[in-house]
Amino acid sequence: GNSVTQMEGPVTLSEEAFLTINCTYTATGYPSLFWYVQYPGEGLQLLLKATKADDKGSNKGFEATYRKETTSFHLEKGSVQVSDSAVYFCALIETSGSRLTFGEGTQLTVNP
Amino acid sequence: GAVVSQHPSRVICKSGTSVKIECRSLDFQATTMFWYRQFPKQSLMLMATSNEGSKATYEQGVEKDKFLINHASLTLSTLTVTSAHPEDSSFYICSATIVSYNEQFFGPGTRLTVL
C-alpha cells in the first residue's frame, strides 16, 4: 500500500533560518504529491503540490521538488518567519478522486 | 474557488446525545467527500469516503452505526455522531473532491467536546 514518511518533529528555528522538512513516499504508481499546512485550531490548507516527476511546487516562499528517483518531496524555505509556525503534512494521491495518504505531520515553531 | 465549509465549528454536548456535522462544497459539485478525525498532535485519520447517492465506505475499525454519514447531494455531506461519549471528543475535518481532479479541498474542521 501507499505510505508517506516525514521527518520527526518538532522543529524549532529562529526567524530567517533555513527550513527543510523531509518527506519520502511509497506508492505503486505515479502519485501526485502535496504539502498541507495546519494552523492551530484550523483545517488544512494546501501549501503546494506537484503532479509528476521533476515538477517543483512553490508558494509563499516554500518549495518542494518531486524526486522520483529518491521517492522524495522535501519541503524547503530559505528564510522562515514567526508566522510560518504551524504543522506541516506531506501527502499523496495515487488516483484522481481517491483518498489522500498523509504523513505524520511536523510541528514547526519559529522564534523571533 | 473550491471552498468547503463545515458547521458547526465547535460543539459541546452531553454524553448520550447525537451531534450532526455538516460539510458543504460552496462553489463546486463534489462527487466524493471524505471524513477525517484528528487527535491532538496527530495526523488525520480517514474515517470514511462518501459518494453522492450511495452508501459511505468506512475504514477498518470505524463503527458505521456510531458515525452515520449521509451524502444526499453533490454539495452536502453530513456526519452524525450517535450517542456520543467523551472518547468521541475530537477534531473532525471533511474534504471534498471531483472525481476527475487529483486534489482534495478541506473544510475548517469541527471541534467536538462530549462532557
PDB file of C-alpha atoms in Angstrom:
ATOM      1  CA  GLY A   1       0.000   0.000   0.000  1.00  0.00           C
ATOM      2  CA  ASN A   2       0.898   3.663  -0.132  1.00  0.00           C
ATOM      3  CA  SER A   3       2.721   5.397   2.675  1.00  0.00           C
ATOM      4  CA  VAL A   4       4.294   8.753   3.486  1.00  0.00           C
ATOM      5  CA  THR A   5       7.095   9.262   5.985  1.00  0.00           C
ATOM      6  CA  GLN A   6       8.013  12.678   7.358  1.00  0.00           C
ATOM      7  CA  MET A   7      10.955  13.690   9.460  1.00  0.00           C
ATOM      8  CA  GLU A   8      10.218  13.611  13.131  1.00  0.00           C
ATOM      9  CA  GLY A   9       9.426  16.851  14.853  1.00  0.00           C
ATOM     10  CA  PRO A  10       9.041  19.158  16.486  1.00  0.00           C
ATOM     11  CA  VAL A  11      11.323  21.523  14.617  1.00  0.00           C
ATOM     12  CA  THR A  12      12.299  24.781  16.285  1.00  0.00           C
ATOM     13  CA  LEU A  13      14.082  27.506  14.328  1.00  0.00           C
ATOM     14  CA  SER A  14      14.981  31.129  14.715  1.00  0.00           C
ATOM     15  CA  GLU A  15      13.450  33.674  12.378  1.00  0.00           C
ATOM     16  CA  GLU A  16      15.218  33.882   8.986  1.00  0.00           C
ATOM     17  CA  ALA A  17      16.705  30.398   9.341  1.00  0.00           C
ATOM     18  CA  PHE A  18      16.620  27.874   6.501  1.00  0.00           C
ATOM     19  CA  LEU A  19      13.951  25.200   6.717  1.00  0.00           C
ATOM     20  CA  THR A  20      13.949  21.646   5.413  1.00  0.00           C
ATOM     21  CA  ILE A  21      11.272  19.110   6.280  1.00  0.00           C
ATOM     22  CA  ASN A  22      11.980  15.733   4.740  1.00  0.00           C
ATOM     23  CA  CYS A  23       9.261  13.631   3.144  1.00  0.00           C
ATOM     24  CA  THR A  24       9.598  10.289   1.414  1.00  0.00           C
ATOM     25  CA  TYR A  25       6.860   8.145  -0.020  1.00  0.00           C
ATOM     26  CA  THR A  26       5.998   4.658  -1.161  1.00  0.00           C
ATOM     27  CA  ALA A  27       3.480   4.173  -3.933  1.00  0.00           C
ATOM     28  CA  THR A  28       2.756   1.546  -6.535  1.00  0.00           C
ATOM     29  CA  GLY A  29       2.037   4.009  -9.326  1.00  0.00           C
ATOM     30  CA  TYR A  30       2.736   7.650 -10.093  1.00  0.00           C
ATOM     31  CA  PRO A  31       1.164   9.726  -7.356  1.00  0.00           C
ATOM     32  CA  SER A  32       0.553  13.425  -7.062  1.00  0.00           C
ATOM     33  CA  LEU A  33       2.324  14.914  -4.044  1.00  0.00           C
ATOM     34  CA  PHE A  34       1.179  17.639  -1.694  1.00  0.00           C
ATOM     35  CA  TRP A  35       2.236  19.722   1.268  1.00  0.00           C
ATOM     36  CA  TYR A  36      -0.546  20.951   3.537  1.00  0.00           C
ATOM     37  CA  VAL A  37      -0.250  23.390   6.428  1.00  0.00           C
ATOM     38  CA  GLN A  38      -2.432  23.434   9.528  1.00  0.00           C
ATOM     39  CA  TYR A  39      -2.526  26.413  11.855  1.00  0.00           C
ATOM     40  CA  PRO A  40      -3.756  25.886  15.441  1.00  0.00           C
ATOM     41  CA  GLY A  41      -7.447  25.077  15.619  1.00  0.00           C
ATOM     42  CA  GLU A  42      -7.925  25.194  11.873  1.00  0.00           C
ATOM     43  CA  GLY A  43      -8.378  22.800   8.977  1.00  0.00           C
ATOM     44  CA  LEU A  44      -5.779  22.017   6.341  1.00  0.00           C
ATOM     45  CA  GLN A  45      -4.667  24.461   3.687  1.00  0.00           C
ATOM     46  CA  LEU A  46      -2.913  23.361   0.537  1.00  0.00           C
ATOM     47  CA  LEU A  47       0.579  24.857   0.521  1.00  0.00           C
ATOM     48  CA  LEU A  48       1.901  23.428  -2.743  1.00  0.00           C
ATOM     49  CA  LYS A  49       1.687  20.406  -4.977  1.00  0.00           C
ATOM     50  CA  ALA A  50       3.449  18.550  -7.801  1.00  0.00           C
ATOM     51  CA  THR A  51       1.844  16.086 -10.146  1.00  0.00           C
ATOM     52  CA  LYS A  52       4.760  14.480 -11.971  1.00  0.00           C
ATOM     53  CA  ALA A  53       8.449  13.753 -11.624  1.00  0.00           C
ATOM     54  CA  ASP A  54      10.779  16.778 -11.535  1.00  0.00           C
ATOM     55  CA  ASP A  55       7.876  19.191 -11.037  1.00  0.00           C
ATOM     56  CA  LYS A  56       8.575  21.901  -8.477  1.00  0.00           C
ATOM     57  CA  GLY A  57       5.712  23.194  -6.407  1.00  0.00           C
ATOM     58  CA  SER A  58       6.125  26.614  -4.822  1.00  0.00           C
ATOM     59  CA  ASN A  59       4.056  29.023  -2.759  1.00  0.00           C
ATOM     60  CA  LYS A  60       4.750  31.755  -0.195  1.00  0.00           C
ATOM     61  CA  GLY A  61       8.497  31.139  -0.387  1.00  0.00           C
ATOM     62  CA  PHE A  62       8.136  27.390   0.190  1.00  0.00           C
ATOM     63  CA  GLU A  63       9.337  24.929  -2.439  1.00  0.00           C
ATOM     64  CA  ALA A  64       9.344  21.175  -2.959  1.00  0.00           C
ATOM     65  CA  THR A  65      10.559  19.132  -5.925  1.00  0.00           C
ATOM     66  CA  TYR A  66       9.060  15.774  -6.915  1.00  0.00           C
ATOM     67  CA  ARG A  67      12.038  13.391  -6.998  1.00  0.00           C
ATOM     68  CA  LYS A  68      11.003  10.061  -8.420  1.00  0.00           C
ATOM     69  CA  GLU A  69      14.482   8.540  -8.187  1.00  0.00           C
ATOM     70  CA  THR A  70      14.630   9.096  -4.431  1.00  0.00           C
ATOM     71  CA  THR A  71      10.819   8.982  -3.883  1.00  0.00           C
ATOM     72  CA  SER A  72      11.050  12.247  -2.018  1.00  0.00           C
ATOM     73  CA  PHE A  73       9.264  15.588  -1.799  1.00  0.00           C
ATOM     74  CA  HIS A  74      11.215  17.616   0.736  1.00  0.00           C
ATOM     75  CA  LEU A  75       9.819  20.999   1.794  1.00  0.00           C
ATOM     76  CA  GLU A  76      12.211  23.944   1.906  1.00  0.00           C
ATOM     77  CA  LYS A  77      12.099  27.638   2.689  1.00  0.00           C
ATOM     78  CA  GLY A  78      15.073  29.926   2.616  1.00  0.00           C
ATOM     79  CA  SER A  79      14.041  32.262   5.422  1.00  0.00           C
ATOM     80  CA  VAL A  80      11.276  31.332   7.832  1.00  0.00           C
ATOM     81  CA  GLN A  81       9.074  33.787   9.696  1.00  0.00           C
ATOM     82  CA  VAL A  82       7.287  33.538  13.023  1.00  0.00           C
ATOM     83  CA  SER A  83       4.019  33.342  11.074  1.00  0.00           C
ATOM     84  CA  ASP A  84       5.194  30.064   9.490  1.00  0.00           C
ATOM     85  CA  SER A  85       4.761  28.316  12.833  1.00  0.00           C
ATOM     86  CA  ALA A  86       2.280  25.515  12.138  1.00  0.00           C
ATOM     87  CA  VAL A  87       2.033  21.788  11.472  1.00  0.00           C
ATOM     88  CA  TYR A  88       3.070  20.658   8.004  1.00  0.00           C
ATOM     89  CA  PHE A  89       1.728  17.494   6.385  1.00  0.00           C
ATOM     90  CA  CYS A  90       3.140  15.720   3.370  1.00  0.00           C
ATOM     91  CA  ALA A  91       0.575  13.685   1.430  1.00  0.00           C
ATOM     92  CA  LEU A  92      -0.019  11.800  -1.779  1.00  0.00           C
ATOM     93  CA  ILE A  93      -2.915  10.817  -4.021  1.00  0.00           C
ATOM     94  CA  GLU A  94      -2.397   7.929  -6.385  1.00  0.00           C
ATOM     95  CA  THR A  95      -5.575   8.182  -8.411  1.00  0.00           C
ATOM     96  CA  SER A  96      -7.772  11.199  -9.130  1.00  0.00           C
ATOM     97  CA  GLY A  97     -10.684  11.349  -6.726  1.00  0.00           C
ATOM     98  CA  SER A  98      -9.201   8.783  -4.388  1.00  0.00           C
ATOM     99  CA  ARG A  99      -8.046   9.001  -0.812  1.00  0.00           C
ATOM    100  CA  LEU A 100      -5.112  11.046   0.449  1.00  0.00           C
ATOM    101  CA  THR A 101      -2.339   9.289   2.295  1.00  0.00           C
ATOM    102  CA  PHE A 102      -0.817  11.571   4.949  1.00  0.00           C
ATOM    103  CA  GLY A 103       2.482  11.662   6.729  1.00  0.00           C
ATOM    104  CA  GLU A 104       2.601  12.045  10.485  1.00  0.00           C
ATOM    105  CA  GLY A 105       2.924  15.819  10.386  1.00  0.00           C
ATOM    106  CA  THR A 106       5.816  18.007  11.522  1.00  0.00           C
ATOM    107  CA  GLN A 107       5.331  20.771  14.066  1.00  0.00           C
ATOM    108  CA  LEU A 108       7.352  23.855  13.180  1.00  0.00           C
ATOM    109  CA  THR A 109       7.948  26.612  15.698  1.00  0.00           C
ATOM    110  CA  VAL A 110       9.753  29.759  14.616  1.00  0.00           C
ATOM    111  CA  ASN A 111      11.048  32.012  17.368  1.00  0.00           C
ATOM    112  CA  PRO A 112      11.677  35.720  16.923  1.00  0.00           C
TER     113      PRO A 112
ATOM    114  CA  GLY B   1     -12.911  28.905  -5.770  1.00  0.00           C
ATOM    115  CA  ALA B   2     -13.112  25.392  -4.277  1.00  0.00           C
ATOM    116  CA  VAL B   3     -14.353  26.419  -0.851  1.00  0.00           C
ATOM    117  CA  VAL B   4     -15.589  23.869   1.655  1.00  0.00           C
ATOM    118  CA  SER B   5     -17.453  24.889   4.783  1.00  0.00           C
ATOM    119  CA  GLN B   6     -18.282  22.969   7.945  1.00  0.00           C
ATOM    120  CA  HIS B   7     -20.940  23.652  10.500  1.00  0.00           C
ATOM    121  CA  PRO B   8     -20.776  23.944  13.411  1.00  0.00           C
ATOM    122  CA  SER B   9     -17.177  24.936  14.010  1.00  0.00           C
ATOM    123  CA  ARG B  10     -17.412  23.964  17.646  1.00  0.00           C
ATOM    124  CA  VAL B  11     -19.935  21.931  19.604  1.00  0.00           C
ATOM    125  CA  ILE B  12     -20.188  20.841  23.218  1.00  0.00           C
ATOM    126  CA  CYS B  13     -22.738  18.199  24.119  1.00  0.00           C
ATOM    127  CA  LYS B  14     -23.687  15.871  26.922  1.00  0.00           C
ATOM    128  CA  SER B  15     -22.829  12.207  26.865  1.00  0.00           C
ATOM    129  CA  GLY B  16     -25.530  10.152  25.156  1.00  0.00           C
ATOM    130  CA  THR B  17     -26.715  12.822  22.770  1.00  0.00           C
ATOM    131  CA  SER B  18     -26.266  12.821  18.983  1.00  0.00           C
ATOM    132  CA  VAL B  19     -24.435  15.501  17.076  1.00  0.00           C
ATOM    133  CA  LYS B  20     -24.689  16.297  13.377  1.00  0.00           C
ATOM    134  CA  ILE B  21     -21.857  17.974  11.471  1.00  0.00           C
ATOM    135  CA  GLU B  22     -22.425  19.393   8.000  1.00  0.00           C
ATOM    136  CA  CYS B  23     -19.886  19.657   5.218  1.00  0.00           C
ATOM    137  CA  ARG B  24     -20.714  21.767   2.183  1.00  0.00           C
ATOM    138  CA  SER B  25     -18.895  22.472  -1.051  1.00  0.00           C
ATOM    139  CA  LEU B  26     -19.821  26.085  -1.736  1.00  0.00           C
ATOM    140  CA  ASP B  27     -18.771  26.663  -5.310  1.00  0.00           C
ATOM    141  CA  PHE B  28     -18.424  23.250  -6.896  1.00  0.00           C
ATOM    142  CA  GLN B  29     -20.192  19.924  -7.018  1.00  0.00           C
ATOM    143  CA  ALA B  30     -18.293  17.314  -5.052  1.00  0.00           C
ATOM    144  CA  THR B  31     -18.619  13.771  -6.310  1.00  0.00           C
ATOM    145  CA  THR B  32     -16.733  12.482  -3.303  1.00  0.00           C
ATOM    146  CA  MET B  33     -16.393  13.721   0.256  1.00  0.00           C
ATOM    147  CA  PHE B  34     -14.103  12.386   2.946  1.00  0.00           C
ATOM    148  CA  TRP B  35     -14.432  12.497   6.711  1.00  0.00           C
ATOM    149  CA  TYR B  36     -11.350  12.584   8.921  1.00  0.00           C
ATOM    150  CA  ARG B  37     -10.755  12.558  12.627  1.00  0.00           C
ATOM    151  CA  GLN B  38      -7.741  14.180  14.223  1.00  0.00           C
ATOM    152  CA  PHE B  39      -6.497  13.680  17.760  1.00  0.00           C
ATOM    153  CA  PRO B  40      -4.235  16.291  19.372  1.00  0.00           C
ATOM    154  CA  LYS B  41      -0.748  16.377  17.911  1.00  0.00           C
ATOM    155  CA  GLN B  42      -1.556  13.589  15.466  1.00  0.00           C
ATOM    156  CA  SER B  43      -2.169  13.228  11.766  1.00  0.00           C
ATOM    157  CA  LEU B  44      -5.553  12.937  10.130  1.00  0.00           C
ATOM    158  CA  MET B  45      -7.229   9.553  10.285  1.00  0.00           C
ATOM    159  CA  LEU B  46      -9.613   8.779   7.421  1.00  0.00           C
ATOM    160  CA  MET B  47     -12.947   7.600   8.787  1.00  0.00           C
ATOM    161  CA  ALA B  48     -14.988   7.151   5.634  1.00  0.00           C
ATOM    162  CA  THR B  49     -15.369   8.003   1.974  1.00  0.00           C
ATOM    163  CA  SER B  50     -18.734   9.260   0.847  1.00  0.00           C
ATOM    164  CA  ASN B  51     -20.029   9.319  -2.726  1.00  0.00           C
ATOM    165  CA  GLU B  52     -23.195  11.192  -3.599  1.00  0.00           C
ATOM    166  CA  GLY B  53     -26.223   8.957  -3.669  1.00  0.00           C
ATOM    167  CA  SER B  54     -24.516   5.841  -2.378  1.00  0.00           C
ATOM    168  CA  LYS B  55     -23.540   4.349   0.950  1.00  0.00           C
ATOM    169  CA  ALA B  56     -20.361   5.539   2.567  1.00  0.00           C
ATOM    170  CA  THR B  57     -17.313   3.300   2.665  1.00  0.00           C
ATOM    171  CA  TYR B  58     -15.928   3.104   6.180  1.00  0.00           C
ATOM    172  CA  GLU B  59     -12.333   2.455   7.128  1.00  0.00           C
ATOM    173  CA  GLN B  60     -11.489  -0.587   9.184  1.00  0.00           C
ATOM    174  CA  GLY B  61     -12.230  -0.046  12.835  1.00  0.00           C
ATOM    175  CA  VAL B  62     -14.724   2.782  12.316  1.00  0.00           C
ATOM    176  CA  GLU B  63     -18.208   1.907  13.566  1.00  0.00           C
ATOM    177  CA  LYS B  64     -20.700   2.765  10.856  1.00  0.00           C
ATOM    178  CA  ASP B  65     -23.618   2.640  13.289  1.00  0.00           C
ATOM    179  CA  LYS B  66     -21.817   5.107  15.509  1.00  0.00           C
ATOM    180  CA  PHE B  67     -20.742   7.522  12.793  1.00  0.00           C
ATOM    181  CA  LEU B  68     -23.600   7.911  10.333  1.00  0.00           C
ATOM    182  CA  ILE B  69     -22.695   9.542   7.052  1.00  0.00           C
ATOM    183  CA  ASN B  70     -25.180  10.860   4.535  1.00  0.00           C
ATOM    184  CA  HIS B  71     -24.246  12.351   1.169  1.00  0.00           C
ATOM    185  CA  ALA B  72     -27.625  13.322  -0.211  1.00  0.00           C
ATOM    186  CA  SER B  73     -26.489  15.918  -2.721  1.00  0.00           C
ATOM    187  CA  LEU B  74     -23.403  16.952  -4.637  1.00  0.00           C
ATOM    188  CA  THR B  75     -22.812  19.829  -2.240  1.00  0.00           C
ATOM    189  CA  LEU B  76     -23.670  18.408   1.168  1.00  0.00           C
ATOM    190  CA  SER B  77     -22.476  15.545   3.327  1.00  0.00           C
ATOM    191  CA  THR B  78     -23.339  15.075   6.984  1.00  0.00           C
ATOM    192  CA  LEU B  79     -21.659  13.139   9.764  1.00  0.00           C
ATOM    193  CA  THR B  80     -23.810  12.236  12.751  1.00  0.00           C
ATOM    194  CA  VAL B  81     -22.079  11.024  15.891  1.00  0.00           C
ATOM    195  CA  THR B  82     -24.751   8.951  17.610  1.00  0.00           C
ATOM    196  CA  SER B  83     -24.901   8.530  21.376  1.00  0.00           C
ATOM    197  CA  ALA B  84     -21.709  10.484  21.784  1.00  0.00           C
ATOM    198  CA  HIS B  85     -19.329   9.690  24.632  1.00  0.00           C
ATOM    199  CA  PRO B  86     -16.278  11.547  25.934  1.00  0.00           C
ATOM    200  CA  GLU B  87     -13.955   9.335  23.889  1.00  0.00           C
ATOM    201  CA  ASP B  88     -15.623  10.703  20.741  1.00  0.00           C
ATOM    202  CA  SER B  89     -14.289  14.150  21.572  1.00  0.00           C
ATOM    203  CA  SER B  90     -12.026  15.111  18.704  1.00  0.00           C
ATOM    204  CA  PHE B  91     -11.468  17.418  15.756  1.00  0.00           C
ATOM    205  CA  TYR B  92     -13.482  16.281  12.725  1.00  0.00           C
ATOM    206  CA  ILE B  93     -12.470  17.507   9.283  1.00  0.00           C
ATOM    207  CA  CYS B  94     -14.157  16.939   5.949  1.00  0.00           C
ATOM    208  CA  SER B  95     -12.777  17.295   2.462  1.00  0.00           C
ATOM    209  CA  ALA B  96     -14.350  17.282  -0.963  1.00  0.00           C
ATOM    210  CA  THR B  97     -13.176  16.466  -4.454  1.00  0.00           C
ATOM    211  CA  ILE B  98     -14.326  15.969  -8.017  1.00  0.00           C
ATOM    212  CA  VAL B  99     -13.744  12.531  -9.500  1.00  0.00           C
ATOM    213  CA  SER B 100     -11.504  13.780 -12.294  1.00  0.00           C
ATOM    214  CA  TYR B 101      -9.474  16.075 -10.054  1.00  0.00           C
ATOM    215  CA  ASN B 102      -6.446  14.978  -8.070  1.00  0.00           C
ATOM    216  CA  GLU B 103      -6.805  17.404  -5.184  1.00  0.00           C
ATOM    217  CA  GLN B 104      -8.980  17.499  -2.079  1.00  0.00           C
ATOM    218  CA  PHE B 105     -10.355  20.707  -0.620  1.00  0.00           C
ATOM    219  CA  PHE B 106     -10.637  20.792   3.138  1.00  0.00           C
ATOM    220  CA  GLY B 107     -13.179  22.292   5.458  1.00  0.00           C
ATOM    221  CA  PRO B 108     -12.109  24.274   8.531  1.00  0.00           C
ATOM    222  CA  GLY B 109     -12.933  21.464  10.936  1.00  0.00           C
ATOM    223  CA  THR B 110     -15.377  20.924  13.801  1.00  0.00           C
ATOM    224  CA  ARG B 111     -14.226  20.637  17.403  1.00  0.00           C
ATOM    225  CA  LEU B 112     -16.493  18.200  19.256  1.00  0.00           C
ATOM    226  CA  THR B 113     -16.368  18.040  23.037  1.00  0.00           C
ATOM    227  CA  VAL B 114     -18.520  15.477  24.806  1.00  0.00           C
ATOM    228  CA  LEU B 115     -18.980  16.052  28.520  1.00  0.00           C
TER     229      LEU B 115
END
